[in-house]
mmCIF file of C-alpha atoms and ligand atoms in Angstrom:
data_model
loop_
_atom_site.group_PDB
_atom_site.id
_atom_site.type_symbol
_atom_site.label_atom_id
_atom_site.label_comp_id
_atom_site.label_asym_id
_atom_site.label_seq_id
_atom_site.Cartn_x
_atom_site.Cartn_y
_atom_site.Cartn_z
ATOM 1 C CA UNK A 762 16.286 -8.143 10.826
ATOM 2 C CA UNK A 763 17.468 -11.474 9.408
ATOM 3 C CA UNK A 764 15.664 -13.765 6.991
ATOM 4 C CA UNK A 765 13.948 -16.663 8.782
ATOM 5 C CA UNK A 766 10.654 -18.543 8.620
ATOM 6 C CA UNK A 767 7.686 -16.156 8.704
ATOM 7 C CA UNK A 768 9.581 -13.081 7.428
ATOM 8 C CA UNK A 769 8.586 -11.233 4.282
ATOM 9 C CA UNK A 770 11.639 -10.543 2.124
ATOM 10 C CA UNK A 771 11.936 -7.947 -0.650
ATOM 11 C CA UNK A 772 14.786 -8.467 -3.092
ATOM 12 C CA UNK A 773 16.156 -7.736 -6.526
ATOM 13 C CA UNK A 774 17.346 -10.730 -8.484
ATOM 14 C CA UNK A 775 18.867 -11.873 -11.728
ATOM 15 C CA UNK A 776 18.720 -15.487 -12.761
ATOM 16 C CA UNK A 777 20.276 -17.258 -15.735
ATOM 17 C CA UNK A 778 20.794 -20.880 -16.671
ATOM 18 C CA UNK A 779 24.351 -22.148 -17.001
ATOM 19 C CA UNK A 780 24.215 -21.955 -20.831
ATOM 20 C CA UNK A 781 22.894 -18.377 -20.756
ATOM 21 C CA UNK A 782 19.911 -19.353 -22.940
ATOM 22 C CA UNK A 783 17.486 -18.139 -20.267
ATOM 23 C CA UNK A 784 17.739 -14.939 -18.242
ATOM 24 C CA UNK A 785 15.249 -13.099 -16.075
ATOM 25 C CA UNK A 786 15.720 -10.090 -13.859
ATOM 26 C CA UNK A 787 13.774 -7.723 -11.649
ATOM 27 C CA UNK A 788 16.038 -4.883 -12.813
ATOM 28 C CA UNK A 789 14.007 -1.850 -13.841
ATOM 29 C CA UNK A 790 10.860 -3.412 -12.378
ATOM 30 C CA UNK A 791 9.286 -3.776 -8.946
ATOM 31 C CA UNK A 792 11.494 -5.912 -6.687
ATOM 32 C CA UNK A 793 10.209 -9.374 -5.802
ATOM 33 C CA UNK A 794 8.558 -9.951 -2.420
ATOM 34 C CA UNK A 795 8.006 -13.399 -0.880
ATOM 35 C CA UNK A 796 7.147 -15.053 2.432
ATOM 36 C CA UNK A 797 10.153 -17.058 3.654
ATOM 37 C CA UNK A 798 9.823 -20.692 4.751
ATOM 38 C CA UNK A 799 6.662 -21.520 2.767
ATOM 39 C CA UNK A 800 8.266 -22.856 -0.451
ATOM 40 C CA UNK A 801 7.343 -19.767 -2.448
ATOM 41 C CA UNK A 802 10.750 -19.773 -4.173
ATOM 42 C CA UNK A 803 12.954 -22.670 -5.316
ATOM 43 C CA UNK A 804 14.391 -24.620 -2.341
ATOM 44 C CA UNK A 805 18.047 -24.070 -3.346
ATOM 45 C CA UNK A 806 17.597 -20.297 -3.252
ATOM 46 C CA UNK A 807 15.389 -20.295 -0.151
ATOM 47 C CA UNK A 808 17.995 -22.189 1.903
ATOM 48 C CA UNK A 809 20.678 -19.618 0.926
ATOM 49 C CA UNK A 810 18.423 -16.706 1.944
ATOM 50 C CA UNK A 811 18.241 -17.835 5.564
ATOM 51 C CA UNK A 812 20.164 -15.533 7.953
ATOM 52 C CA UNK A 813 20.765 -12.803 5.343
ATOM 53 C CA UNK A 814 19.970 -9.122 6.078
ATOM 54 C CA UNK A 815 18.956 -6.034 4.078
ATOM 55 C CA UNK A 816 21.959 -4.779 2.088
ATOM 56 C CA UNK A 817 23.394 -8.274 1.592
ATOM 57 C CA UNK A 818 24.207 -9.300 -1.976
ATOM 58 C CA UNK A 819 25.197 -12.795 -2.988
ATOM 59 C CA UNK A 820 25.397 -15.247 -5.860
ATOM 60 C CA UNK A 821 24.213 -18.826 -5.644
ATOM 61 C CA UNK A 822 24.256 -21.703 -8.087
ATOM 62 C CA UNK A 823 21.187 -23.958 -7.750
ATOM 63 C CA UNK A 824 21.321 -27.509 -9.153
ATOM 64 C CA UNK A 825 18.142 -28.875 -10.841
ATOM 65 C CA UNK A 826 17.294 -31.104 -7.847
ATOM 66 C CA UNK A 827 17.109 -27.959 -5.673
ATOM 67 C CA UNK A 828 15.545 -25.870 -8.431
ATOM 68 C CA UNK A 829 12.768 -26.901 -10.815
ATOM 69 C CA UNK A 830 13.599 -30.614 -10.704
ATOM 70 C CA UNK A 831 15.081 -32.931 -13.330
ATOM 71 C CA UNK A 832 13.610 -33.151 -16.818
ATOM 72 C CA UNK A 833 11.126 -35.988 -17.309
ATOM 73 C CA UNK A 834 11.381 -37.263 -20.888
ATOM 74 C CA UNK A 835 8.027 -39.050 -20.523
ATOM 75 C CA UNK A 836 6.371 -35.632 -20.026
ATOM 76 C CA UNK A 837 6.453 -35.066 -23.806
ATOM 77 C CA UNK A 838 3.070 -35.850 -25.377
ATOM 78 C CA UNK A 839 1.154 -35.506 -28.650
ATOM 79 C CA UNK A 840 -2.103 -33.653 -27.998
ATOM 80 C CA UNK A 841 -5.015 -32.689 -30.317
ATOM 81 C CA UNK A 842 -4.941 -28.938 -31.077
ATOM 82 C CA UNK A 843 -8.611 -28.706 -30.048
ATOM 83 C CA UNK A 844 -7.514 -29.385 -26.439
ATOM 84 C CA UNK A 845 -5.534 -26.129 -26.310
ATOM 85 C CA UNK A 846 -6.992 -23.118 -24.525
ATOM 86 C CA UNK A 847 -6.724 -20.106 -26.916
ATOM 87 C CA UNK A 848 -4.553 -21.918 -29.530
ATOM 88 C CA UNK A 849 -3.748 -18.701 -31.442
ATOM 89 C CA UNK A 850 -0.700 -18.881 -33.696
ATOM 90 C CA UNK A 851 1.088 -22.119 -32.917
ATOM 91 C CA UNK A 852 4.870 -22.233 -33.116
ATOM 92 C CA UNK A 853 7.622 -24.283 -31.484
ATOM 93 C CA UNK A 854 8.840 -22.733 -28.225
ATOM 94 C CA UNK A 855 5.514 -21.052 -27.453
ATOM 95 C CA UNK A 856 3.908 -21.650 -24.052
ATOM 96 C CA UNK A 857 0.283 -22.854 -24.144
ATOM 97 C CA UNK A 858 -2.415 -23.930 -21.709
ATOM 98 C CA UNK A 859 -3.994 -27.354 -22.283
ATOM 99 C CA UNK A 860 -7.198 -28.939 -21.014
ATOM 100 C CA UNK A 861 -6.265 -32.354 -19.587
ATOM 101 C CA UNK A 862 -8.085 -34.987 -17.538
ATOM 102 C CA UNK A 863 -6.511 -33.422 -14.422
ATOM 103 C CA UNK A 864 -7.435 -29.831 -15.296
ATOM 104 C CA UNK A 865 -5.570 -27.099 -17.134
ATOM 105 C CA UNK A 866 -1.794 -27.407 -17.412
ATOM 106 C CA UNK A 867 0.994 -25.308 -18.918
ATOM 107 C CA UNK A 868 3.223 -26.740 -21.605
ATOM 108 C CA UNK A 869 5.707 -25.678 -24.264
ATOM 109 C CA UNK A 870 5.149 -26.490 -27.951
ATOM 110 C CA UNK A 871 7.850 -28.684 -29.490
ATOM 111 C CA UNK A 872 6.296 -29.420 -32.909
ATOM 112 C CA UNK A 873 3.110 -28.362 -34.716
ATOM 113 C CA UNK A 874 1.187 -30.811 -36.914
ATOM 114 C CA UNK A 875 -2.097 -30.463 -38.807
ATOM 115 C CA UNK A 876 -4.355 -31.740 -36.028
ATOM 116 C CA UNK A 877 -1.920 -32.331 -33.165
ATOM 117 C CA UNK A 878 0.908 -30.615 -31.334
ATOM 118 C CA UNK A 879 3.820 -32.244 -29.529
ATOM 119 C CA UNK A 880 3.975 -30.655 -26.090
ATOM 120 C CA UNK A 881 6.597 -30.640 -23.371
ATOM 121 C CA UNK A 882 4.942 -30.560 -19.935
ATOM 122 C CA UNK A 883 8.245 -30.074 -18.115
ATOM 123 C CA UNK A 884 8.798 -26.722 -16.422
ATOM 124 C CA UNK A 885 10.930 -24.674 -18.872
ATOM 125 C CA UNK A 886 13.707 -24.570 -16.252
ATOM 126 C CA UNK A 887 13.566 -28.285 -15.345
ATOM 127 C CA UNK A 888 16.964 -29.961 -15.635
ATOM 128 C CA UNK A 889 18.802 -26.624 -15.588
ATOM 129 C CA UNK A 890 21.374 -25.332 -13.121
ATOM 130 C CA UNK A 891 20.380 -21.773 -12.249
ATOM 131 C CA UNK A 892 22.781 -18.953 -11.375
ATOM 132 C CA UNK A 893 21.079 -16.443 -9.069
ATOM 133 C CA UNK A 894 22.393 -12.983 -8.250
ATOM 134 C CA UNK A 895 20.430 -11.550 -5.311
ATOM 135 C CA UNK A 896 20.317 -8.244 -3.443
ATOM 136 C CA UNK A 897 18.188 -8.102 -0.290
ATOM 137 C CA UNK A 898 16.333 -4.814 0.155
ATOM 138 C CA UNK A 899 13.981 -5.348 3.082
ATOM 139 C CA UNK A 900 13.053 -7.968 5.700
ATOM 140 C CA UNK A 901 9.926 -7.591 7.853
ATOM 141 C CA UNK A 902 7.590 -9.681 9.977
ATOM 142 C CA UNK A 903 4.688 -11.217 8.059
ATOM 143 C CA UNK A 904 1.141 -10.232 9.007
ATOM 144 C CA UNK A 905 -1.225 -12.863 10.446
ATOM 145 C CA UNK A 906 -3.110 -12.797 7.148
ATOM 146 C CA UNK A 907 0.059 -13.467 5.137
ATOM 147 C CA UNK A 908 0.979 -16.370 7.445
ATOM 148 C CA UNK A 909 -2.544 -17.808 7.091
ATOM 149 C CA UNK A 910 -2.338 -17.572 3.283
ATOM 150 C CA UNK A 911 1.262 -18.805 3.079
ATOM 151 C CA UNK A 912 2.395 -15.946 0.823
ATOM 152 C CA UNK A 913 3.307 -12.259 0.944
ATOM 153 C CA UNK A 914 0.835 -9.469 0.205
ATOM 154 C CA UNK A 915 2.775 -6.730 -1.514
ATOM 155 C CA UNK A 916 1.943 -3.359 -3.003
ATOM 156 C CA UNK A 917 0.086 -3.906 -6.254
ATOM 157 C CA UNK A 918 -0.840 -7.424 -5.195
ATOM 158 C CA UNK A 919 -4.157 -7.938 -6.970
ATOM 159 C CA UNK A 920 -4.906 -11.568 -6.202
ATOM 160 C CA UNK A 921 -7.626 -10.937 -3.598
HETATM 161 ZN ZN1 LIG B 1762 -3.219 -13.998 0.092
#
């Protein structure tokens, strides 16, 4: 069975940015499962998946505009520490959750002051070209429930 819209795909992956400062891999863990055609993975990878079959391995380089988008330098803001959810030990590079006027958002700490922190609201992979290394394990038809939800329901999926 080939990957197309409405198929559930199980795969192993490695991903790194071009500088090698970020790497993530499903190696030694459960493979990733996603519903194809519903923007559950970055567009540049999803478009390469189309037409592939179990057993296929491939590498793909995804530019920021087809990945997590370009960096927005205006998305860096100084925020009072009291607006952080579970501030804990604050240090540059740490990910935090912030209460904002539009609800809770994720950000990365750039600088810690006495009462404020400078936060970067960009996705950590924004502006980066990503090198994916993918091995497709399984392709199956999605269930009606998965299609209605717009995502795959895998083993160990505890979100319901
Ligand atoms: Zn669901």
